[in-house]
Structures are given as C-alpha cells and as structure tokens.
Short mmCIF file of C-alpha atoms and ligand atoms in Angstrom, two decimals:
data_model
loop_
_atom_site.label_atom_id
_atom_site.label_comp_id
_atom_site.label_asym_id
_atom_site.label_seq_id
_atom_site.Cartn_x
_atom_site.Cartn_y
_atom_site.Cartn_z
CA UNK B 1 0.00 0.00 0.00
CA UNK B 2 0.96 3.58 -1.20
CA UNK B 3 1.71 5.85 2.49
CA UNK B 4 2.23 9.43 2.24
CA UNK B 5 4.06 8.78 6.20
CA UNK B 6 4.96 6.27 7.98
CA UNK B 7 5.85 6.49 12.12
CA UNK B 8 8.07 4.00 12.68
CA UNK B 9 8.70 1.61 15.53
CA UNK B 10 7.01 3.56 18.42
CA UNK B 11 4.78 2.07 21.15
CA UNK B 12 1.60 3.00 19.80
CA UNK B 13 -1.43 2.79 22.34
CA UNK B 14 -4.19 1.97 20.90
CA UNK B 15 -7.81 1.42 22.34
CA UNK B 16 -6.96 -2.52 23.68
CA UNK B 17 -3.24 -1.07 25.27
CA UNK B 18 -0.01 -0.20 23.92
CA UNK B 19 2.02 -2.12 20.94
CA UNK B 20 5.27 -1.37 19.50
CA UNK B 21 4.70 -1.09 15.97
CA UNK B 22 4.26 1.36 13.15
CA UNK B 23 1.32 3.51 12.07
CA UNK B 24 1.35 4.04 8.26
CA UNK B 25 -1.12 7.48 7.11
CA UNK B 26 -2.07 7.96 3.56
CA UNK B 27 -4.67 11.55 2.63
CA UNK B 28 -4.30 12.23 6.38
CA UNK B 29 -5.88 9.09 7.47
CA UNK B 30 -5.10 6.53 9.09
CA UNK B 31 -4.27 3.91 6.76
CA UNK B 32 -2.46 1.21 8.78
CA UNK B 33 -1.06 -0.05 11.86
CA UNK B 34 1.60 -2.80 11.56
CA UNK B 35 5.15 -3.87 11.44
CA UNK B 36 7.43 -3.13 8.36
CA UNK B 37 5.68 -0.59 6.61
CA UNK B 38 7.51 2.03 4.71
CA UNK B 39 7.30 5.62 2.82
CA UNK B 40 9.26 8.53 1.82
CA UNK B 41 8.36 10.27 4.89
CA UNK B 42 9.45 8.28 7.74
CA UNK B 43 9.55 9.48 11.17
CA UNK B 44 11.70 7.17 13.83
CA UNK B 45 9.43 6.76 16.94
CA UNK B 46 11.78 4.13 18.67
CA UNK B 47 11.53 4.75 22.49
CA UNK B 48 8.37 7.33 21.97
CA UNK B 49 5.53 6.75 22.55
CA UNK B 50 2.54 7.28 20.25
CA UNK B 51 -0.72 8.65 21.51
CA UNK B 52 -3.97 10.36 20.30
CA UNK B 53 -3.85 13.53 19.63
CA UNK B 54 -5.24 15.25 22.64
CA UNK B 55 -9.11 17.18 22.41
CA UNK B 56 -9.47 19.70 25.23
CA UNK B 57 -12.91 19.69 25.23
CA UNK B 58 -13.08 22.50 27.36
CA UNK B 59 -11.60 25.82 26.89
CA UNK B 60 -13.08 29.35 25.75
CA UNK B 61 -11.46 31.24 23.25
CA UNK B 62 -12.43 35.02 21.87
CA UNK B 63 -15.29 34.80 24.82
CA UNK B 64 -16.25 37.73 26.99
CA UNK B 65 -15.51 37.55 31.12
CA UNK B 66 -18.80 35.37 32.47
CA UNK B 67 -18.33 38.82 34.98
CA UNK B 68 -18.95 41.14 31.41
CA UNK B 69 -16.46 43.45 29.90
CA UNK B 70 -13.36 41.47 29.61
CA UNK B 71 -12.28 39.17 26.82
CA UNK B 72 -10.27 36.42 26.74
CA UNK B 73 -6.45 37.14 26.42
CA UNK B 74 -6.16 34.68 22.97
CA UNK B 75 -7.68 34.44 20.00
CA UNK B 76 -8.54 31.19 17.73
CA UNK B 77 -4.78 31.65 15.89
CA UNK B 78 -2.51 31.68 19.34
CA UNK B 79 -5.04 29.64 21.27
CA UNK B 80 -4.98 26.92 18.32
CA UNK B 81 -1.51 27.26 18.39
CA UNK B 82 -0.29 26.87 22.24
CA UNK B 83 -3.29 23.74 22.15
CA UNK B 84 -0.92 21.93 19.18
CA UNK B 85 2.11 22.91 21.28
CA UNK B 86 1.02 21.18 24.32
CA UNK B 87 -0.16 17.79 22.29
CA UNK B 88 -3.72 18.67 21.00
CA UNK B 89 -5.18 18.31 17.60
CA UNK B 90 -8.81 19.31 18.36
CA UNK B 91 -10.24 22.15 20.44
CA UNK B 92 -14.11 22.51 21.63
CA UNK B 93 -14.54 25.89 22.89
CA UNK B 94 -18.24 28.08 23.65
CA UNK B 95 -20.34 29.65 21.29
CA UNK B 96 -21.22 32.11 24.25
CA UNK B 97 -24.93 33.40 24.24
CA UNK B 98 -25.65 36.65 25.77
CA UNK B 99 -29.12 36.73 26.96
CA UNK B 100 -31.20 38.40 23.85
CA UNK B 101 -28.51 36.94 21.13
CA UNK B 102 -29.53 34.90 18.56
CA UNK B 103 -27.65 31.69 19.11
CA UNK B 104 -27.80 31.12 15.49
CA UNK B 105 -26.12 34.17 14.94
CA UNK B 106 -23.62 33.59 17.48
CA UNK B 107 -22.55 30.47 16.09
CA UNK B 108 -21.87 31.74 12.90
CA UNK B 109 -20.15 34.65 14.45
CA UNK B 110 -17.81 31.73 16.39
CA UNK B 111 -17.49 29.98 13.17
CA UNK B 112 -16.16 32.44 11.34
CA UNK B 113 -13.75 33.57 13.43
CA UNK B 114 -12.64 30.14 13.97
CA UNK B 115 -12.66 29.47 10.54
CA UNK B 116 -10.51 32.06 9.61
CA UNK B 117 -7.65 31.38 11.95
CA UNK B 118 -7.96 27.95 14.17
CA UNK B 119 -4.86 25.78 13.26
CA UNK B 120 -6.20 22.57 13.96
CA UNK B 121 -9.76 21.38 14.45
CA UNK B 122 -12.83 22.81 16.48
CA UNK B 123 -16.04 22.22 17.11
CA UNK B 124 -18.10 24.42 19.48
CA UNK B 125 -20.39 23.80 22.67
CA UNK B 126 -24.02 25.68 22.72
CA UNK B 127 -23.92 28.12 25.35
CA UNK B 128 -27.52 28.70 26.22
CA UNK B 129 -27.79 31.14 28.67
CA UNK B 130 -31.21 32.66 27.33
CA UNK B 131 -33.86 30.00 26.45
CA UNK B 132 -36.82 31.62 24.84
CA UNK B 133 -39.42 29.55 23.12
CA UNK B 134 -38.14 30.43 19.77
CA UNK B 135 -34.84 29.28 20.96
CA UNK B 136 -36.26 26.10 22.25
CA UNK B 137 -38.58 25.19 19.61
CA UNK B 138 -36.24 26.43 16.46
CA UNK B 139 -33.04 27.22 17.06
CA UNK B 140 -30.99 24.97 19.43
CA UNK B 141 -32.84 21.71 17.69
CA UNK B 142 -31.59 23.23 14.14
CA UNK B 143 -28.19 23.79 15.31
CA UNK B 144 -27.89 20.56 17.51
CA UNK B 145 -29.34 18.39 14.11
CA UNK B 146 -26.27 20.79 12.63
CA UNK B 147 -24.66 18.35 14.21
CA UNK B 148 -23.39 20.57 17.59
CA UNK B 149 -24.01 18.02 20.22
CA UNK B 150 -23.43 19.88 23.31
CA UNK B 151 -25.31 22.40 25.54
CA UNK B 152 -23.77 24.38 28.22
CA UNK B 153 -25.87 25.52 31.18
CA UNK B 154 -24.45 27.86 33.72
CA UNK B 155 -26.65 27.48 37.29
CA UNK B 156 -24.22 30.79 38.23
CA UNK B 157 -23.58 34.37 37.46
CA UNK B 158 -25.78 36.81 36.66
CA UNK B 159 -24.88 37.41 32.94
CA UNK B 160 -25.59 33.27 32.33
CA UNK B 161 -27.58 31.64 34.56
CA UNK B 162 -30.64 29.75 33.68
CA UNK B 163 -33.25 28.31 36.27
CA UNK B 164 -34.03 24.92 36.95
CA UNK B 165 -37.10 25.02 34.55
CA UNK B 166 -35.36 26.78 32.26
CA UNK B 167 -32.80 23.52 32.39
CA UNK B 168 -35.34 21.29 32.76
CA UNK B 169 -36.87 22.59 29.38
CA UNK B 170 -33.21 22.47 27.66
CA UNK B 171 -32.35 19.01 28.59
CA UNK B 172 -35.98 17.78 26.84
CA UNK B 173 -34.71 19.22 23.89
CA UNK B 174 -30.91 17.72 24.44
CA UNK B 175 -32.92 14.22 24.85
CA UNK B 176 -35.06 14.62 22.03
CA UNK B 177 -32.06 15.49 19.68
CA UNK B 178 -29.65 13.92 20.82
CA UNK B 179 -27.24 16.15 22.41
CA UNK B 180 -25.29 16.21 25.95
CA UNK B 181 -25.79 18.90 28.24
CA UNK B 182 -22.87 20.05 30.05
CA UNK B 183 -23.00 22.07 33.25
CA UNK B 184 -21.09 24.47 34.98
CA UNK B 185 -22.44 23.55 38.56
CA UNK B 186 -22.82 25.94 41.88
CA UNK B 187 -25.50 27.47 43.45
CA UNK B 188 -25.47 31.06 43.29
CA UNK B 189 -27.05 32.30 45.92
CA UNK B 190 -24.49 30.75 48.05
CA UNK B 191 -21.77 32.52 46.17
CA UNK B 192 -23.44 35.51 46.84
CA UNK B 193 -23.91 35.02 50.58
CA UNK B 194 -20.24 34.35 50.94
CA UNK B 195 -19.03 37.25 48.86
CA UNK B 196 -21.14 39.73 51.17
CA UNK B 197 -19.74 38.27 54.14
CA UNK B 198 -16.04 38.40 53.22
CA UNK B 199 -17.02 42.27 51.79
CA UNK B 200 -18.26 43.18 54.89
CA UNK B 201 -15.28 42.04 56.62
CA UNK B 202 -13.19 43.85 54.42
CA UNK B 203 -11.55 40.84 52.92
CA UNK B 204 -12.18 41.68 49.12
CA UNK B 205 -8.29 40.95 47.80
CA UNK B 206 -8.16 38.73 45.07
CA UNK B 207 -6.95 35.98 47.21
CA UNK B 208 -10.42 35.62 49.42
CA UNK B 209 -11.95 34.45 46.02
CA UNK B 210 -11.68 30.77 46.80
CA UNK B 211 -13.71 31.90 50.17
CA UNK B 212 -16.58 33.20 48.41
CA UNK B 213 -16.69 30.40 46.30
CA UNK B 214 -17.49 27.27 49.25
CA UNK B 215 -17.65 23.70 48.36
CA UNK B 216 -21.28 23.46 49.29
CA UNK B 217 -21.62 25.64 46.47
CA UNK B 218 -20.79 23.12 43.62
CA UNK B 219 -22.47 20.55 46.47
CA UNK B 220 -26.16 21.92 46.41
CA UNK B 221 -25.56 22.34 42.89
CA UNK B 222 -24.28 18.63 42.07
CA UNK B 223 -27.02 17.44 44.36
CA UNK B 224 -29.74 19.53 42.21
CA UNK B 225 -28.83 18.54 38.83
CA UNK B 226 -28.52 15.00 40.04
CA UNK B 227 -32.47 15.41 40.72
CA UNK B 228 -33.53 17.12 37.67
CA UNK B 229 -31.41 14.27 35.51
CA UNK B 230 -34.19 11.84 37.46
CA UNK B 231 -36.48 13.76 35.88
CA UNK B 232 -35.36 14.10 32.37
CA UNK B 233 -32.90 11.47 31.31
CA UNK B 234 -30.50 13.09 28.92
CA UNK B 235 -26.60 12.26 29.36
CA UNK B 236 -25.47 15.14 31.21
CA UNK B 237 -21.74 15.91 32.20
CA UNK B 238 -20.65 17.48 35.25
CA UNK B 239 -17.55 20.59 34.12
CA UNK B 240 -14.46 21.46 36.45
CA UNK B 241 -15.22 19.35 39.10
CA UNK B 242 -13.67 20.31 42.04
CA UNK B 243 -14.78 18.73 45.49
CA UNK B 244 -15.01 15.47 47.00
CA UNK B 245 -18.31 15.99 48.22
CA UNK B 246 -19.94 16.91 45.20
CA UNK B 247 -17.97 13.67 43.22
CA UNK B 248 -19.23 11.23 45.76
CA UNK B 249 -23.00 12.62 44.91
CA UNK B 250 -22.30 12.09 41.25
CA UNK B 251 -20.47 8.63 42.40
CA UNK B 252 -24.31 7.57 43.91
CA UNK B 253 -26.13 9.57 41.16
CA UNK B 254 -24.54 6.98 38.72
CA UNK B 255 -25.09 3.75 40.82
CA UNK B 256 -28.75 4.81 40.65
CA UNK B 257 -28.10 4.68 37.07
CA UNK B 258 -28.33 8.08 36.23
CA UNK B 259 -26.09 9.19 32.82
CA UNK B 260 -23.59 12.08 34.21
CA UNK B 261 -20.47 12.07 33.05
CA UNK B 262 -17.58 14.40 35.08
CA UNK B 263 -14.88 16.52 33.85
CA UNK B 264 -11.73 17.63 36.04
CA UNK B 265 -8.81 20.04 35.05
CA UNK B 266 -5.34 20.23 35.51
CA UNK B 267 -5.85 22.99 38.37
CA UNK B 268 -7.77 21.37 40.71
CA UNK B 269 -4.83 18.53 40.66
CA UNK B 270 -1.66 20.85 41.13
CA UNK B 271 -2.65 24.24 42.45
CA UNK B 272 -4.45 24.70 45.68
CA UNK B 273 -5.79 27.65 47.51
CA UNK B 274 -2.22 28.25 49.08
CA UNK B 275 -1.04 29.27 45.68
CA UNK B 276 -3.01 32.53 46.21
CA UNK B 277 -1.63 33.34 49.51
CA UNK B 278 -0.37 36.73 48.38
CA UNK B 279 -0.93 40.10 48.37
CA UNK B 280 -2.07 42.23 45.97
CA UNK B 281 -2.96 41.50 42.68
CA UNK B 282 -1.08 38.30 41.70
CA UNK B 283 -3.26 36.61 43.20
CA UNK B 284 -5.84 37.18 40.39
CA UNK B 285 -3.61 35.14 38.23
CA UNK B 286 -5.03 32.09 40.27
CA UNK B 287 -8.98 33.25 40.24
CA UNK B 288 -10.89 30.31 38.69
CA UNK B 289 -14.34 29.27 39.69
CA UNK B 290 -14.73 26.74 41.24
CA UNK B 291 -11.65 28.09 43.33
CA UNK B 292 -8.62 26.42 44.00
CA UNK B 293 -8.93 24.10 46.91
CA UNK B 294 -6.63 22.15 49.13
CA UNK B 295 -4.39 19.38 49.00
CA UNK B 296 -6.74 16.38 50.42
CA UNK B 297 -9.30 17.46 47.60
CA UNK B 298 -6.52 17.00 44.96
CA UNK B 299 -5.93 13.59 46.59
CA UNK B 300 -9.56 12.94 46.19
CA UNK B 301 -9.61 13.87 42.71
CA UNK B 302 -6.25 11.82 41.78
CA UNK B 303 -8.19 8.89 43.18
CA UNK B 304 -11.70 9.38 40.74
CA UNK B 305 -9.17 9.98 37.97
CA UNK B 306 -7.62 6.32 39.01
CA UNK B 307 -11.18 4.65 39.52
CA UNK B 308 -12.32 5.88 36.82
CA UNK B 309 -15.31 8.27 38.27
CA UNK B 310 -13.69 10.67 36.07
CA UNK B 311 -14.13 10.69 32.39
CA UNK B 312 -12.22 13.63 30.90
CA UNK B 313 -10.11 16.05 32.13
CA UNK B 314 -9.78 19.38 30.40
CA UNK B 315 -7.65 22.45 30.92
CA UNK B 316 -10.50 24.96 31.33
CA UNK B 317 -8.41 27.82 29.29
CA UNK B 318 -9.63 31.13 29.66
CA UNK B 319 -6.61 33.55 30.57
CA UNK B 320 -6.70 37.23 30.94
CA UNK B 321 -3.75 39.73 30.06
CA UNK B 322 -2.53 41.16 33.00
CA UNK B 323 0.77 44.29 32.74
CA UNK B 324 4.12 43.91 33.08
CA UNK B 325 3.72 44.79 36.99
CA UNK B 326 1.22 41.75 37.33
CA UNK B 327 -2.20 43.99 37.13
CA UNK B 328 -4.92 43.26 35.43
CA UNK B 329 -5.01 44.97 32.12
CA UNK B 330 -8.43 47.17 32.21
CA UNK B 331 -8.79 47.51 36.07
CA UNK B 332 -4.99 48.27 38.01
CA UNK B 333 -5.95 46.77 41.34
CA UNK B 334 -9.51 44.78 41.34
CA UNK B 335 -11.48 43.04 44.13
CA UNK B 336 -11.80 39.53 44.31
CA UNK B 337 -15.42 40.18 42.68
CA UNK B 338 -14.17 42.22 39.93
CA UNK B 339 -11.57 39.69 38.60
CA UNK B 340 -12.66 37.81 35.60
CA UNK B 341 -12.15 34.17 36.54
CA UNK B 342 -9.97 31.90 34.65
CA UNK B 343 -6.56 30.49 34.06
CA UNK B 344 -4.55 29.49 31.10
CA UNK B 345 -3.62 25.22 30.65
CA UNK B 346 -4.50 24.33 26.89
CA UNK B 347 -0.42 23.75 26.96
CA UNK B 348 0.17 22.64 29.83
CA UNK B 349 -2.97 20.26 30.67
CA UNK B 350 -1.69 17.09 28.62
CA UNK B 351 1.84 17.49 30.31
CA UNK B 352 0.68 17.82 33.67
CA UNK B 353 -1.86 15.06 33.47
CA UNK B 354 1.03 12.40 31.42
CA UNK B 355 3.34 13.68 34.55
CA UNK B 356 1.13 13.81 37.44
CA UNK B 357 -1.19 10.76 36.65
CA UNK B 358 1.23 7.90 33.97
CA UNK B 359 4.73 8.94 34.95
CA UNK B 360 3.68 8.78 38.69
CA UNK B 361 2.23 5.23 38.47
CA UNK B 362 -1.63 6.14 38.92
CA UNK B 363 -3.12 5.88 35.46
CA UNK B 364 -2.11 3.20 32.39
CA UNK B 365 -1.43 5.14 28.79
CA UNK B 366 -5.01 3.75 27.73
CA UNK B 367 -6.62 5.38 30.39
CA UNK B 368 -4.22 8.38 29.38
CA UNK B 369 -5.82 8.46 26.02
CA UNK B 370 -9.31 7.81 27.40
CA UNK B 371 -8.88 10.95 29.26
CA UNK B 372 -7.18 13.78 27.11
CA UNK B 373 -8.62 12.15 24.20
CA UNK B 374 -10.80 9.38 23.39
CA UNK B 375 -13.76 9.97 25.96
CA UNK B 376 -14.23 13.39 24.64
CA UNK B 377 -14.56 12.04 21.32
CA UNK B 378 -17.01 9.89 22.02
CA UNK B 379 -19.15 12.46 24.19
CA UNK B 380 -19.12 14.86 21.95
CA UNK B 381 -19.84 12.57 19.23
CA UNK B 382 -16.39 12.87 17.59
CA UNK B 383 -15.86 9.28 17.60
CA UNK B 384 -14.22 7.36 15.80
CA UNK B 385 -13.34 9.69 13.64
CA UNK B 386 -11.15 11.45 16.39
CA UNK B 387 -9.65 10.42 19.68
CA UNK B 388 -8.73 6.81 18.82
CA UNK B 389 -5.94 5.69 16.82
CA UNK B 390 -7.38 3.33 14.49
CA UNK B 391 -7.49 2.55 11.04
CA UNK B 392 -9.80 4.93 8.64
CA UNK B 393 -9.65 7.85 11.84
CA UNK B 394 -7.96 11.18 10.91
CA UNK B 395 -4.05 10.59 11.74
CA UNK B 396 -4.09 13.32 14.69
CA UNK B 397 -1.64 11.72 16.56
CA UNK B 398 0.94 12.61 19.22
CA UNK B 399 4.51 11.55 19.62
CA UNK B 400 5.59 11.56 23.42
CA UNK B 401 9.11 11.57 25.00
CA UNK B 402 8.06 9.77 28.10
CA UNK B 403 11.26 11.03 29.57
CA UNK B 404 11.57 14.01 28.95
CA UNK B 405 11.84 16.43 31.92
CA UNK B 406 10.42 20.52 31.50
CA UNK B 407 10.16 23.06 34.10
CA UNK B 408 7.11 24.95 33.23
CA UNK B 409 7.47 28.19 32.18
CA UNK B 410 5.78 31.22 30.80
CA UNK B 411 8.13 32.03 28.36
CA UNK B 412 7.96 28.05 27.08
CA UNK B 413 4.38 29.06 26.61
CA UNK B 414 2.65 29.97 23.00
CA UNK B 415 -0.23 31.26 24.46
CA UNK B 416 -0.92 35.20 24.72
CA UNK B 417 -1.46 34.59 28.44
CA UNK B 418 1.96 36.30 29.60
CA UNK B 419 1.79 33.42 32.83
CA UNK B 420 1.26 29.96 33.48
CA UNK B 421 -0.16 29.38 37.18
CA UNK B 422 2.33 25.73 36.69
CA UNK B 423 5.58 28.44 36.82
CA UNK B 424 8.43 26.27 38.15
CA UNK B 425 6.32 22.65 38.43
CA UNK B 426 8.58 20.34 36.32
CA UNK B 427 6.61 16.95 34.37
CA UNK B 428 7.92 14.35 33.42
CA UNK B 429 6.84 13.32 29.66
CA UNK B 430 6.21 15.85 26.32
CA UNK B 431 4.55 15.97 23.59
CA UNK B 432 7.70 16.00 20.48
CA UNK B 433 6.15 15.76 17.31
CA UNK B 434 2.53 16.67 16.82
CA UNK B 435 0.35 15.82 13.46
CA UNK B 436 -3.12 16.69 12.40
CA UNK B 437 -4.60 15.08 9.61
CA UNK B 438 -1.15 13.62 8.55
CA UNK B 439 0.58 16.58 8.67
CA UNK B 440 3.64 17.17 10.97
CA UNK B 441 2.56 20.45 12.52
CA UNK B 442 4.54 21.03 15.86
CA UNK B 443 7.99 19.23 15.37
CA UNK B 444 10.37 20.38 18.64
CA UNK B 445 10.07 24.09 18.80
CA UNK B 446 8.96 24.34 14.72
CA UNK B 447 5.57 24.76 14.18
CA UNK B 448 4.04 24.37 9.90
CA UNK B 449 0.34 25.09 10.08
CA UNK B 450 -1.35 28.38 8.78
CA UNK B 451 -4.30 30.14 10.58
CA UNK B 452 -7.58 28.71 8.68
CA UNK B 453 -6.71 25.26 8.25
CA UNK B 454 -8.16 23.97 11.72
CA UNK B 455 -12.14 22.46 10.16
CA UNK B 456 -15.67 22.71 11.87
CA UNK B 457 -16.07 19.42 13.53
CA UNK B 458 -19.98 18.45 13.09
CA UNK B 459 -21.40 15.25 14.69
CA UNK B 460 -23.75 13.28 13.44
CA UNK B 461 -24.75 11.62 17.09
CA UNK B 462 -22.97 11.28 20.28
CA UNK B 463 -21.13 7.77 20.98
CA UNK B 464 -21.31 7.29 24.72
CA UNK B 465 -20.83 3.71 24.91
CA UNK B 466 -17.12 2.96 26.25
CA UNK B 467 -17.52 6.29 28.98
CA UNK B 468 -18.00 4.91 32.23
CA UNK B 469 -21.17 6.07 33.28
N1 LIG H 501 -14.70 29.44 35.36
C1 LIG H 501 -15.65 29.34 34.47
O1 LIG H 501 -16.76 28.95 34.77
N2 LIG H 501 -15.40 29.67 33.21
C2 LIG H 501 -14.18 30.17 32.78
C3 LIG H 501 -13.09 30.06 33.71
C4 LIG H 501 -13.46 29.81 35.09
O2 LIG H 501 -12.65 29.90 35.97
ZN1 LIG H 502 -17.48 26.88 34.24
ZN1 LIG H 503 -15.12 27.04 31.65
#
C-alpha cells in the first residue's frame, strides 16, 4: 500500500493497550497499523511513545468575562496554536450566548472567526444562557441536528444563569435530539452570601476568592442537577469538578443509574488555595471558579481519575492579560469580585496530566488516552473519527518523550497569556512531534500550520458507549 508517512517503531497505544509497531497514514488518514511498513516520509518513533492527539474539550477562546467586559487574552490563531504545542489536535470551545442573542447568529459569528484562523480542528459547545421559546422550539434543535451536540448551562452568574425550569426545558430538547448537556455547577445564591460576608469584613483581595466560592456551592448544585437528571434522562456531564463531596454525589447519582459524566482540570490537581496566599494582585492570576482548593481534595480527585469516576479532564483555558507589573489589564488593582475568573492550561494540561497521573504510576497510557482524548470524542460525538488511533480515523496523533523532563514556564508558553499558574512545576513526559490530519505540525520548537486550516467538527450523534457512566 501507497503511504504518504509512515511512524516508525514507536509504542503505539491503541484502544486494547499499547504495541510497539508502526502507524502508516495515507490523505491524512489513518491507513495502517503494523510492522514493516515504509514511505518517503518516515519518522523514527523508537523509544516514543505514540498517543492520540489530545481534544481539550473544554476551553473558551475570543469569549467575553462570564463577569462582562473582559475578553479572553487569545484568539482562535494563538489559542490553536499553544493547544498543538502542548499535544492537542482538536479544540471545543463556547459559542457564548448573551441573553437576547440569537444563538444562530452567534454560532456563525464563532465559526467564522474560527474558521478564519484555528490551526487545527474545532467544534463548538451551545452556550444557552437565554432560552426563549423560539430558541427552544427552532433554534438549538436546528443547530444541535447541525450536528453541535453539546449544551452548556451555567446554574451561576448573573450574565448566564438559567433556572431549573429553564434547564429542565433544555435538557428535553438535548434528549429529544440527541445532544449532551454540560453544566457548569454551583449554586449562586451561596456565592453571593459568601461574597457579602467576606465584603463586609473587608476581605475583598483577590486571594479571598476561593472563600466566596465554598464547596457546598458546587455541592447543592451537584445534588440539584442530580435530581432534575431523574427527571429528564438526557446524558449530562458534570464541568471542572472540584470537590469530594460533590464527586461522591455524582459517584451515587450513577449507581442509581443516572447518565452524568464528570470533567476535572489540571488545576484542581496541582494548584491549591495556598497558591493565592499573596498580596495584591497576583493573586488574580489564580482566580478560577470553582476556586482552587486544598491538597486532600486534589488527593480525592487523583483517586476518581484512578477509579475511573472521572471521564475527561480538560484544561479549562480562559486567561486574561494582565501588565508587566502583574495587574490586570483594564482595572490596576480589582477586588476579588471584579476579577474575571480563569486560568490558562490548553499547553500545559496534557503534560501535567502524562506527569502527574502515567509517569507517577496512577493511570495506564489507555486510560491516558481515554482521558485527554478518546472519551471526549465519544461524548461529543467525535468518535471514531477522532480520539482513537485506528485505522480509517484522521491521523491526529501525538509523539511523546516519556522522559523528557520541563520546568514549566511562561516564556515556554505559546499562548498570549503572559503566565502559566504551573511556573516552576517540572513533568515528566512531552509531547515532540505533533500531526493533524497527517501533517507534521509542531515538530520540537517548529511549528508548519497556517491560521484557517483547523475544520468545523460536526457530529452526526454522540457515541457514549465505552464512557463509564
Ligand atoms: N470558570 C468558568 O466557569 N469559566 C471560565 C473560567 C473559570 O474559571
Ligand atoms: Zn465553568
Ligand atoms: Zn469554563
């Protein structure tokens, strides 16, 4: 057979474990996996290993502050760019509602932009932060049967939050077209009761954030959606989860055979609430909601990543650009409330993860590529055209050193960030060699793909069978 490429000799992990062999790619497909195959592109993967190309399934890109006002520090091209750097070949960000927007026209709005200057491939979650019955009855079923199989619901902030009805009516039309909803989870009113206590104590520095934001917060709100998913069964997925509480309740929710799926990030594993211990505005850096928490929780959550309880965990990427001095660009010394929450990890969450959960001895390389890649593929319907490596799926494939050692750093970064909260924490294991679609696009420090060749990922139906739930 005729290959375009041919990766030679690495230890390929495929869905049933890993094999040394080679994977052979013809029109940026996956053509073959086997021994002795040859082309005029060769690359030598002897003592590499070769994975799935990562999907962060999670991230928002060119997406205004959930607070208003503030956009994201990146846009699709250096977003894109740093996710390829760090091991990805697909992206998922928002196509972010504001109540009174058409989401039709927002999605084309995303699209565009996306189209224009993501490197490597996207699709885009439904942000639905303003149900009315035209959107209900018209325009999320046209745009899910569009083949945009996700929903977010926010059950915070004031600028997205829907009510429980106002879920309840989404998830009948997630079930009835086949989409997953995906939530960001904690009660609000609790937020707010915490924020006016730690205001009227005068503790409003950016480091009191993760006090406003308690665990009983994503608790009450695990605890609610776990009821309303008796009521309507769609397969809903849990975002950022971030307490041990709240993944015990989804832990019973599922033995009562309820379809929720749970996301953690790279965050909640490696940074805690000591991290923002300081003074001042630095602290911002580390505002993320849910907060930062402490080092028992990330114990907690190492363990559902092991037992599988988790089934993906995403980076969560949505920096801000602070100064040179460390302030936030648009506001020199903000409160906790007035710091648009988020932190950058489309780089760094594959690295961390490979470090933190293979290189320690906690998780296999399958269950590796179940969780930066594979399970997201198959939630968000992706599968098996992306996620798995497989004969006749896109060759979007990465090439680890499971060696190599990095110190994380913000100037190893591509993103327009300016920091990485991970400053100093050194992994074990990187991404070398990165292709999309058969292409070598990140190769060491090179990097050969033009804004605008990234394509609109549209799913024909979700493929949950092989997630845990
Ligand atoms: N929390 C969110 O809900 N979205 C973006 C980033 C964050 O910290
Ligand atoms: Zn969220
Ligand atoms: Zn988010």
């Amino acid at each position: 057979m005729e290959l375009d490429l041919v990766i030679r000799d690495g230890e390929v992990v495929l869905p049933e474990g890993p094999r040394r062999c080679d994977v052979g790619v013809r029109d940026g497909l996956i053509a073959t996996i086997g021994q002795g195959l040859g082309a005029d592109h060769e690359i030598d993967a002897s003592g590499r290993l070769i994975l799935p190309g990562g999907i962060d399934s999670h991230c928002h890109i060119e997406q205004e502050s959930s607070l208003g006002g503030v956009m994201t520090a990146d846009d699709f091209a250096s977003a894109t760019r740093s996710a390829a750097f760090g091991g990805n070949t697909a992206v998922i960000p928002f196509a972010c509602q504001r109540k009174g927007d058409s989401l039709t026209e927002v999605v084309e709005g995303y699209r565009a932009l996306a189209e224009a200057k993501a490197h490597i491939d996207f699709t885009f979650h439904l942000m639905v932060t303003d149900p009315t019955e035209a959107l209900l009855r018209r325009e999320l079923p046209d745009l899910i049967d569009q083949g945009y199989r996700s929903v977010k619901l926010y059950m915070a902030y004031e600028l997205m939050r829907v009510s429980d009805l106002q879920m309840l009516q989404v998830m009948e039309v997630a079930r009835d077209h086949d989409a997953l909803v995906v939530v960001h989870a904690e009660n609000w009113d609790v937020i707010q009761w915490a924020t006016a206590r730690l205001v009227a104590e005068g503790h409003t520095e950016p480091r009191f954030h993760p006090s406003s934001h308690p665990p009983e917060a994503e608790l009450d709100a695990v605890q609610r959606l776990t009821c309303l998913t008796s009521l309507v069964d769609v397969p809903v997925l849990v975002l950022h989860m971030s307490t041990p509480g709240a993944v015990e309740e989804l832990r019973r929710a599922r033995a009562r055979g309820a379809r929720m799926y749970a996301e953690t990030c790279p965050q909640y594993l490696y940074l805690t609430a000591r991290n923002m211990e300081i003074s001042g505005p630095e602290a911002a850096k580390f505002c993320c909601s849910p907060p930062l928490r402490d080092s028992a929780t990330q114990e907690a959550l190492w363990r559902g990543i092991g037992d599988r309880l988790f089934d993906v965990v995403s980076s969560d990427h949505c920096p801000y650009s602070y100064d040179e001095r460390g302030k936030l660009v648009n506001s020199a010394n903000p409160t906790f409330k007035q710091v648009p929450n988020g932190l950058p990890g489309l780089e760094a969450r594959l690295p961390l993860l490979f470090s933190g959960g293979v290189s320690s001895g906690r998780i296999s390389l399958q269950r590796f590529a179940e969780l930066s890649a594979t399970n997201a593929a198959r939630l968000y319907g992706l599968y098996p055209r992306k996620g798995v490596i497989a004969e006749g799926s896109d060759a979007d494939l990465a090439i680890w050193d499971p060696g190599q050692q990095v110190r994380l750093e913000a100037s190893r970064m591509h993103d327009a960030a300016g920091y990485t909260p991970y400053e100093g924490i050194e992994v074990t294991g990187w991404p070398t060699t990165v292709i999309s679609r058969g292409r070598v696009i990140v190769d060491g420090d090179s990097f050969d793909a033009e804004p605008g060749r990234g394509e609109l990922l549209l799913a024909e139906a979700l493929s949950l069978d092989g997630v845990a739930a």
